[in-house]
Tab-separated table of N, CA and C in Angstrom:
chain	number	residue	atom	x	y	z
A	1	MET	N	5.707	21.339	-17.151
A	1	MET	CA	5.570	22.132	-17.396
A	1	MET	C	5.774	23.567	-16.583
A	2	GLY	N	5.571	24.301	-17.505
A	2	GLY	CA	6.142	25.887	-16.604
A	2	GLY	C	4.908	26.512	-15.951
A	3	LYS	N	3.802	26.040	-16.163
A	3	LYS	CA	2.391	26.080	-15.369
A	3	LYS	C	1.989	25.815	-13.803
A	4	PRO	N	1.916	26.843	-13.003
A	4	PRO	CA	1.272	25.856	-11.515
A	4	PRO	C	0.197	24.894	-11.686
A	5	TYR	N	0.183	23.964	-10.558
A	5	TYR	CA	-0.467	22.571	-10.787
A	5	TYR	C	-1.793	22.857	-10.604
A	6	GLU	N	-2.379	24.116	-9.688
A	6	GLU	CA	-4.059	24.501	-10.015
A	6	GLU	C	-4.340	24.913	-11.462
A	7	ALA	N	-3.764	25.613	-11.616
A	7	ALA	CA	-3.705	26.016	-13.565
A	7	ALA	C	-3.578	24.484	-13.955
A	8	VAL	N	-2.914	24.089	-14.232
A	8	VAL	CA	-2.931	22.870	-15.425
A	8	VAL	C	-3.958	21.976	-14.706
A	9	ILE	N	-4.713	21.636	-13.423
A	9	ILE	CA	-5.561	20.313	-13.332
A	9	ILE	C	-7.049	21.489	-13.533
A	10	GLY	N	-7.316	22.267	-13.760
A	10	GLY	CA	-7.979	23.524	-14.013
A	10	GLY	C	-8.572	23.790	-15.367
A	11	GLU	N	-7.594	23.258	-16.437
A	11	GLU	CA	-7.906	23.188	-17.398
A	11	GLU	C	-8.898	23.363	-18.013
A	12	LYS	N	-9.964	23.799	-19.117
A	12	LYS	CA	-11.186	23.346	-19.565
A	12	LYS	C	-11.538	22.245	-19.875
A	13	SER	N	-10.382	21.920	-20.944
A	13	SER	CA	-10.607	20.597	-22.032
A	13	SER	C	-10.265	19.373	-21.011
A	14	LEU	N	-9.658	19.231	-19.664
A	14	LEU	CA	-9.777	18.090	-18.650
A	14	LEU	C	-10.766	17.724	-17.460
A	15	VAL	N	-10.856	16.494	-17.548
A	15	VAL	CA	-12.150	16.607	-16.464
A	15	VAL	C	-11.305	15.544	-15.379
A	16	GLU	N	-11.129	15.821	-14.254
A	16	GLU	CA	-10.587	15.476	-13.209
A	16	GLU	C	-11.314	14.363	-12.764
A	17	ARG	N	-10.655	13.086	-13.107
A	17	ARG	CA	-11.125	11.767	-12.636
A	17	ARG	C	-11.015	11.520	-11.091
A	18	GLU	N	-9.456	11.687	-10.498
A	18	GLU	CA	-8.902	11.226	-9.346
A	18	GLU	C	-8.278	12.137	-8.618
A	19	GLN	N	-8.337	12.591	-7.608
A	19	GLN	CA	-7.245	13.395	-6.809
A	19	GLN	C	-6.879	12.601	-6.170
A	20	LEU	N	-5.277	12.586	-6.009
A	20	LEU	CA	-4.545	11.843	-4.754
A	20	LEU	C	-3.158	12.474	-4.492
A	21	SER	N	-2.965	11.606	-3.174
A	21	SER	CA	-1.526	12.158	-2.601
A	21	SER	C	-0.502	11.184	-2.613
A	22	LEU	N	0.479	11.332	-3.635
A	22	LEU	CA	1.028	10.120	-3.479
A	22	LEU	C	2.796	10.750	-2.941
A	23	ALA	N	3.415	10.002	-2.303
A	23	ALA	CA	4.789	10.001	-1.896
A	23	ALA	C	4.476	11.678	-0.926
A	24	GLY	N	3.390	12.151	-0.513
A	24	GLY	CA	3.348	13.623	0.240
A	24	GLY	C	3.205	14.734	-0.968
A	25	ARG	N	2.722	14.398	-2.273
A	25	ARG	CA	2.799	15.285	-3.536
A	25	ARG	C	1.101	15.301	-3.691
A	26	ASP	N	0.577	16.528	-3.998
A	26	ASP	CA	-0.665	16.541	-4.687
A	26	ASP	C	-0.429	16.132	-6.049
A	27	ALA	N	-1.475	14.888	-6.500
A	27	ALA	CA	-1.701	14.334	-8.184
A	27	ALA	C	-2.868	14.136	-8.629
A	28	SER	N	-3.107	14.134	-9.540
A	28	SER	CA	-4.149	14.504	-10.506
A	28	SER	C	-4.232	13.524	-11.815
A	29	VAL	N	-5.393	12.759	-11.845
A	29	VAL	CA	-5.542	11.841	-13.043
A	29	VAL	C	-7.023	12.902	-13.580
A	30	GLY	N	-6.654	13.329	-14.952
A	30	GLY	CA	-7.411	13.753	-15.603
A	30	GLY	C	-7.752	13.173	-17.099
A	31	ASP	N	-9.056	13.278	-17.772
A	31	ASP	CA	-9.786	12.958	-18.767
A	31	ASP	C	-9.934	14.119	-19.671
A	32	ALA	N	-9.042	13.644	-20.713
A	32	ALA	CA	-9.007	15.211	-21.830
A	32	ALA	C	-9.683	14.239	-23.183
A	33	SER	N	-10.352	13.127	-22.906
A	33	SER	CA	-11.205	13.067	-24.262
A	33	SER	C	-11.780	13.632	-24.809
A	34	ALA	N	-12.733	14.655	-24.321
A	34	ALA	CA	-13.526	15.857	-25.216
A	34	ALA	C	-12.762	16.232	-26.189
A	35	THR	N	-11.574	16.531	-26.104
A	35	THR	CA	-10.535	17.160	-27.314
A	35	THR	C	-9.680	16.267	-27.926
A	36	THR	N	-9.193	15.318	-27.244
A	36	THR	CA	-8.073	14.342	-27.634
A	36	THR	C	-8.139	12.990	-26.902
A	37	ASN	N	-7.355	11.888	-27.961
A	37	ASN	CA	-7.707	10.619	-26.966
A	37	ASN	C	-6.424	10.252	-26.124
A	38	LEU	N	-6.505	11.516	-24.929
A	38	LEU	CA	-5.277	11.057	-23.749
A	38	LEU	C	-6.268	11.277	-22.203
A	39	CYS	N	-5.391	10.568	-21.380
A	39	CYS	CA	-5.674	10.816	-20.318
A	39	CYS	C	-4.155	10.897	-19.820
A	40	MET	N	-4.353	12.237	-18.821
A	40	MET	CA	-3.355	12.981	-18.140
A	40	MET	C	-2.766	13.064	-17.197
A	41	GLY	N	-1.801	12.464	-16.544
A	41	GLY	CA	-1.261	12.610	-14.535
A	41	GLY	C	-0.302	13.434	-15.049
A	42	SER	N	-0.984	14.356	-13.469
A	42	SER	CA	-0.388	15.686	-12.992
A	42	SER	C	0.361	15.496	-11.866
A	43	ILE	N	1.098	16.022	-11.932
A	43	ILE	CA	2.005	15.895	-10.205
A	43	ILE	C	2.304	17.255	-9.986
A	44	ASN	N	2.283	17.881	-8.544
A	44	ASN	CA	2.437	19.207	-8.072
A	44	ASN	C	3.925	18.936	-7.592
A	45	ILE	N	4.609	19.801	-8.631
A	45	ILE	CA	6.593	19.321	-8.212
A	45	ILE	C	6.623	20.835	-8.823
A	46	SER	N	7.643	21.738	-7.737
A	46	SER	CA	7.905	23.011	-7.833
A	46	SER	C	9.171	23.061	-9.186
A	47	PRO	N	9.174	23.936	-10.097
A	47	PRO	CA	8.595	25.164	-9.848
A	47	PRO	C	7.147	24.920	-10.822
A	48	GLY	N	6.952	23.959	-11.060
A	48	GLY	CA	5.625	23.909	-11.587
A	48	GLY	C	4.675	22.471	-11.673
A	49	THR	N	4.512	21.909	-13.068
A	49	THR	CA	3.740	20.648	-13.028
A	49	THR	C	4.684	19.488	-13.828
A	50	LEU	N	4.426	18.260	-13.361
A	50	LEU	CA	4.916	16.797	-14.076
A	50	LEU	C	3.844	16.670	-15.087
A	51	GLN	N	3.884	16.494	-16.216
A	51	GLN	CA	2.490	15.591	-16.379
A	51	GLN	C	2.750	14.769	-17.463
A	52	VAL	N	2.385	13.206	-17.230
A	52	VAL	CA	2.302	12.207	-17.939
A	52	VAL	C	1.041	12.024	-18.798
A	53	ARG	N	1.215	11.933	-19.741
A	53	ARG	CA	0.051	11.725	-20.597
A	53	ARG	C	0.139	10.094	-21.661
A	54	VAL	N	-0.988	9.625	-21.427
A	54	VAL	CA	-1.329	8.296	-21.920
A	54	VAL	C	-2.522	8.539	-23.098
A	55	GLY	N	-2.157	7.528	-24.249
A	55	GLY	CA	-3.078	7.762	-25.218
A	55	GLY	C	-4.002	6.139	-25.358
A	56	TYR	N	-4.917	7.045	-26.143
A	56	TYR	CA	-5.481	5.521	-26.346
A	56	TYR	C	-6.135	5.465	-28.108
A	57	THR	N	-6.714	4.575	-28.640
A	57	THR	CA	-6.916	4.531	-30.285
A	57	THR	C	-8.063	3.748	-29.690
A	58	PRO	N	-9.205	4.257	-30.220
A	58	PRO	CA	-10.655	3.547	-30.249
A	58	PRO	C	-10.629	2.188	-30.970
A	59	ARG	N	-10.894	0.914	-30.757
A	59	ARG	CA	-11.201	0.274	-30.957
A	59	ARG	C	-11.439	0.034	-32.611
A	60	ASN	N	-10.845	-0.626	-33.587
A	60	ASN	CA	-11.143	-0.426	-35.169
A	60	ASN	C	-10.659	-2.195	-35.587
A	61	GLU	N	-10.935	-2.481	-36.841
A	61	GLU	CA	-10.640	-3.510	-37.503
A	61	GLU	C	-8.904	-3.921	-37.504
A	62	TYR	N	-8.115	-2.714	-37.240
A	62	TYR	CA	-6.774	-2.760	-37.137
A	62	TYR	C	-6.183	-2.553	-35.754
A	63	THR	N	-6.851	-2.729	-35.156
A	63	THR	CA	-6.153	-2.670	-33.497
A	63	THR	C	-5.813	-3.964	-32.756
A	64	GLN	N	-4.618	-3.676	-32.579
A	64	GLN	CA	-3.692	-4.949	-31.869
A	64	GLN	C	-4.685	-5.477	-30.326
A	65	PRO	N	-3.978	-6.697	-30.125
A	65	PRO	CA	-4.968	-7.230	-29.181
A	65	PRO	C	-4.610	-6.462	-27.756
A	66	ASP	N	-3.446	-5.892	-27.803
A	66	ASP	CA	-3.151	-5.680	-26.448
A	66	ASP	C	-3.121	-3.774	-26.342
A	67	ALA	N	-3.848	-3.350	-27.263
A	67	ALA	CA	-3.499	-1.773	-27.588
A	67	ALA	C	-4.738	-1.318	-26.368
A	68	LEU	N	-4.449	-0.223	-26.197
A	68	LEU	CA	-5.319	0.703	-24.976
A	68	LEU	C	-6.516	0.988	-26.071
A	69	THR	N	-7.545	0.733	-25.763
A	69	THR	CA	-9.251	1.363	-26.755
A	69	THR	C	-9.529	2.132	-25.895
A	70	THR	N	-9.683	2.480	-24.272
A	70	THR	CA	-10.735	3.218	-23.878
A	70	THR	C	-9.868	4.411	-23.000
A	71	ILE	N	-10.724	5.501	-22.407
A	71	ILE	CA	-10.297	6.128	-21.980
A	71	ILE	C	-10.055	5.454	-20.453
A	72	ASP	N	-10.692	4.536	-20.211
A	72	ASP	CA	-10.571	3.970	-18.642
A	72	ASP	C	-9.409	3.174	-18.769
A	73	GLN	N	-8.588	2.815	-19.758
A	73	GLN	CA	-7.194	1.585	-20.030
A	73	GLN	C	-6.372	2.951	-19.907
A	74	ALA	N	-6.629	3.946	-20.794
A	74	ALA	CA	-5.464	4.875	-20.720
A	74	ALA	C	-5.495	5.528	-18.865
A	75	CYS	N	-6.005	5.771	-18.693
A	75	CYS	CA	-6.315	6.082	-17.186
A	75	CYS	C	-5.629	5.158	-16.126
A	76	ALA	N	-5.962	4.265	-16.104
A	76	ALA	CA	-5.485	2.893	-15.389
A	76	ALA	C	-3.843	2.814	-15.619
A	77	GLU	N	-3.541	3.332	-16.886
A	77	GLU	CA	-2.118	3.188	-16.882
A	77	GLU	C	-1.186	4.357	-16.574
A	78	VAL	N	-1.876	5.456	-16.541
A	78	VAL	CA	-1.646	6.944	-16.034
A	78	VAL	C	-1.068	6.630	-14.171
A	79	HIS	N	-2.072	5.946	-13.990
A	79	HIS	CA	-2.397	5.846	-12.771
A	79	HIS	C	-1.248	4.921	-12.142
A	80	LYS	N	-0.801	3.771	-12.901
A	80	LYS	CA	0.539	3.103	-12.655
A	80	LYS	C	1.595	3.770	-12.457
A	81	ILE	N	2.050	4.422	-13.482
A	81	ILE	CA	2.671	5.350	-13.795
A	81	ILE	C	3.161	6.429	-12.881
A	82	LEU	N	2.126	7.047	-12.394
A	82	LEU	CA	2.266	8.060	-11.249
A	82	LEU	C	2.901	7.181	-9.879
A	83	ASP	N	2.150	6.214	-9.645
A	83	ASP	CA	2.638	5.280	-8.285
A	83	ASP	C	3.974	4.970	-8.283
A	84	ILE	N	4.439	4.755	-9.557
A	84	ILE	CA	5.795	4.255	-9.836
A	84	ILE	C	6.700	5.416	-9.707
A	85	ILE	N	6.514	6.502	-10.285
A	85	ILE	CA	7.462	7.450	-10.523
A	85	ILE	C	7.597	8.608	-9.652
A	86	THR	N	6.243	8.306	-8.762
A	86	THR	CA	6.178	9.853	-7.529
A	86	THR	C	7.036	9.957	-6.823
A	87	PRO	N	7.063	8.702	-5.986
A	87	PRO	CA	7.855	7.923	-4.906
A	87	PRO	C	9.451	8.436	-5.214
A	88	VAL	N	9.862	8.318	-6.426
A	88	VAL	CA	11.551	8.859	-6.366
A	88	VAL	C	12.137	10.131	-7.215
A	89	LEU	N	10.667	10.711	-7.290
A	89	LEU	CA	11.052	12.171	-7.686
A	89	LEU	C	11.910	13.134	-7.371
A	90	PRO	N	12.642	13.992	-7.580
A	90	PRO	CA	13.568	15.045	-6.465
A	90	PRO	C	12.353	15.958	-6.016
A	91	ASP	N	12.822	16.895	-4.972
A	91	ASP	CA	12.378	17.848	-4.415
A	91	ASP	C	11.756	18.777	-5.477
A	92	ARG	N	12.794	19.191	-6.219
A	92	ARG	CA	12.045	20.105	-7.607
A	92	ARG	C	13.069	19.961	-8.836
A	93	LEU	N	12.101	20.229	-9.878
A	93	LEU	CA	12.999	20.056	-11.402
A	93	LEU	C	13.094	21.127	-11.914
A	94	ASP	N	13.859	21.837	-11.043
A	94	ASP	CA	14.497	23.228	-11.981
A	94	ASP	C	16.212	22.953	-11.866
């Protein structure tokens, strides 16, 4: 995203669940379930913000056994992804 990190994590539709420091970078896990079925991970990386989004589908009669069905599950996946990718990111994304 071309937006500054503070602007991204401060969006009104996003409720910050956790602030992190990963590989020397500020990162955040945010709940966007008020407006969409997404958990969002944001990493402060110049010149903007790298964002990872993981969706979930509330359980119904067609839900697959391994599907993500809650915001907690989606945010746990975001956290795993951030843990994996953050240490190998370049200094800048431009």
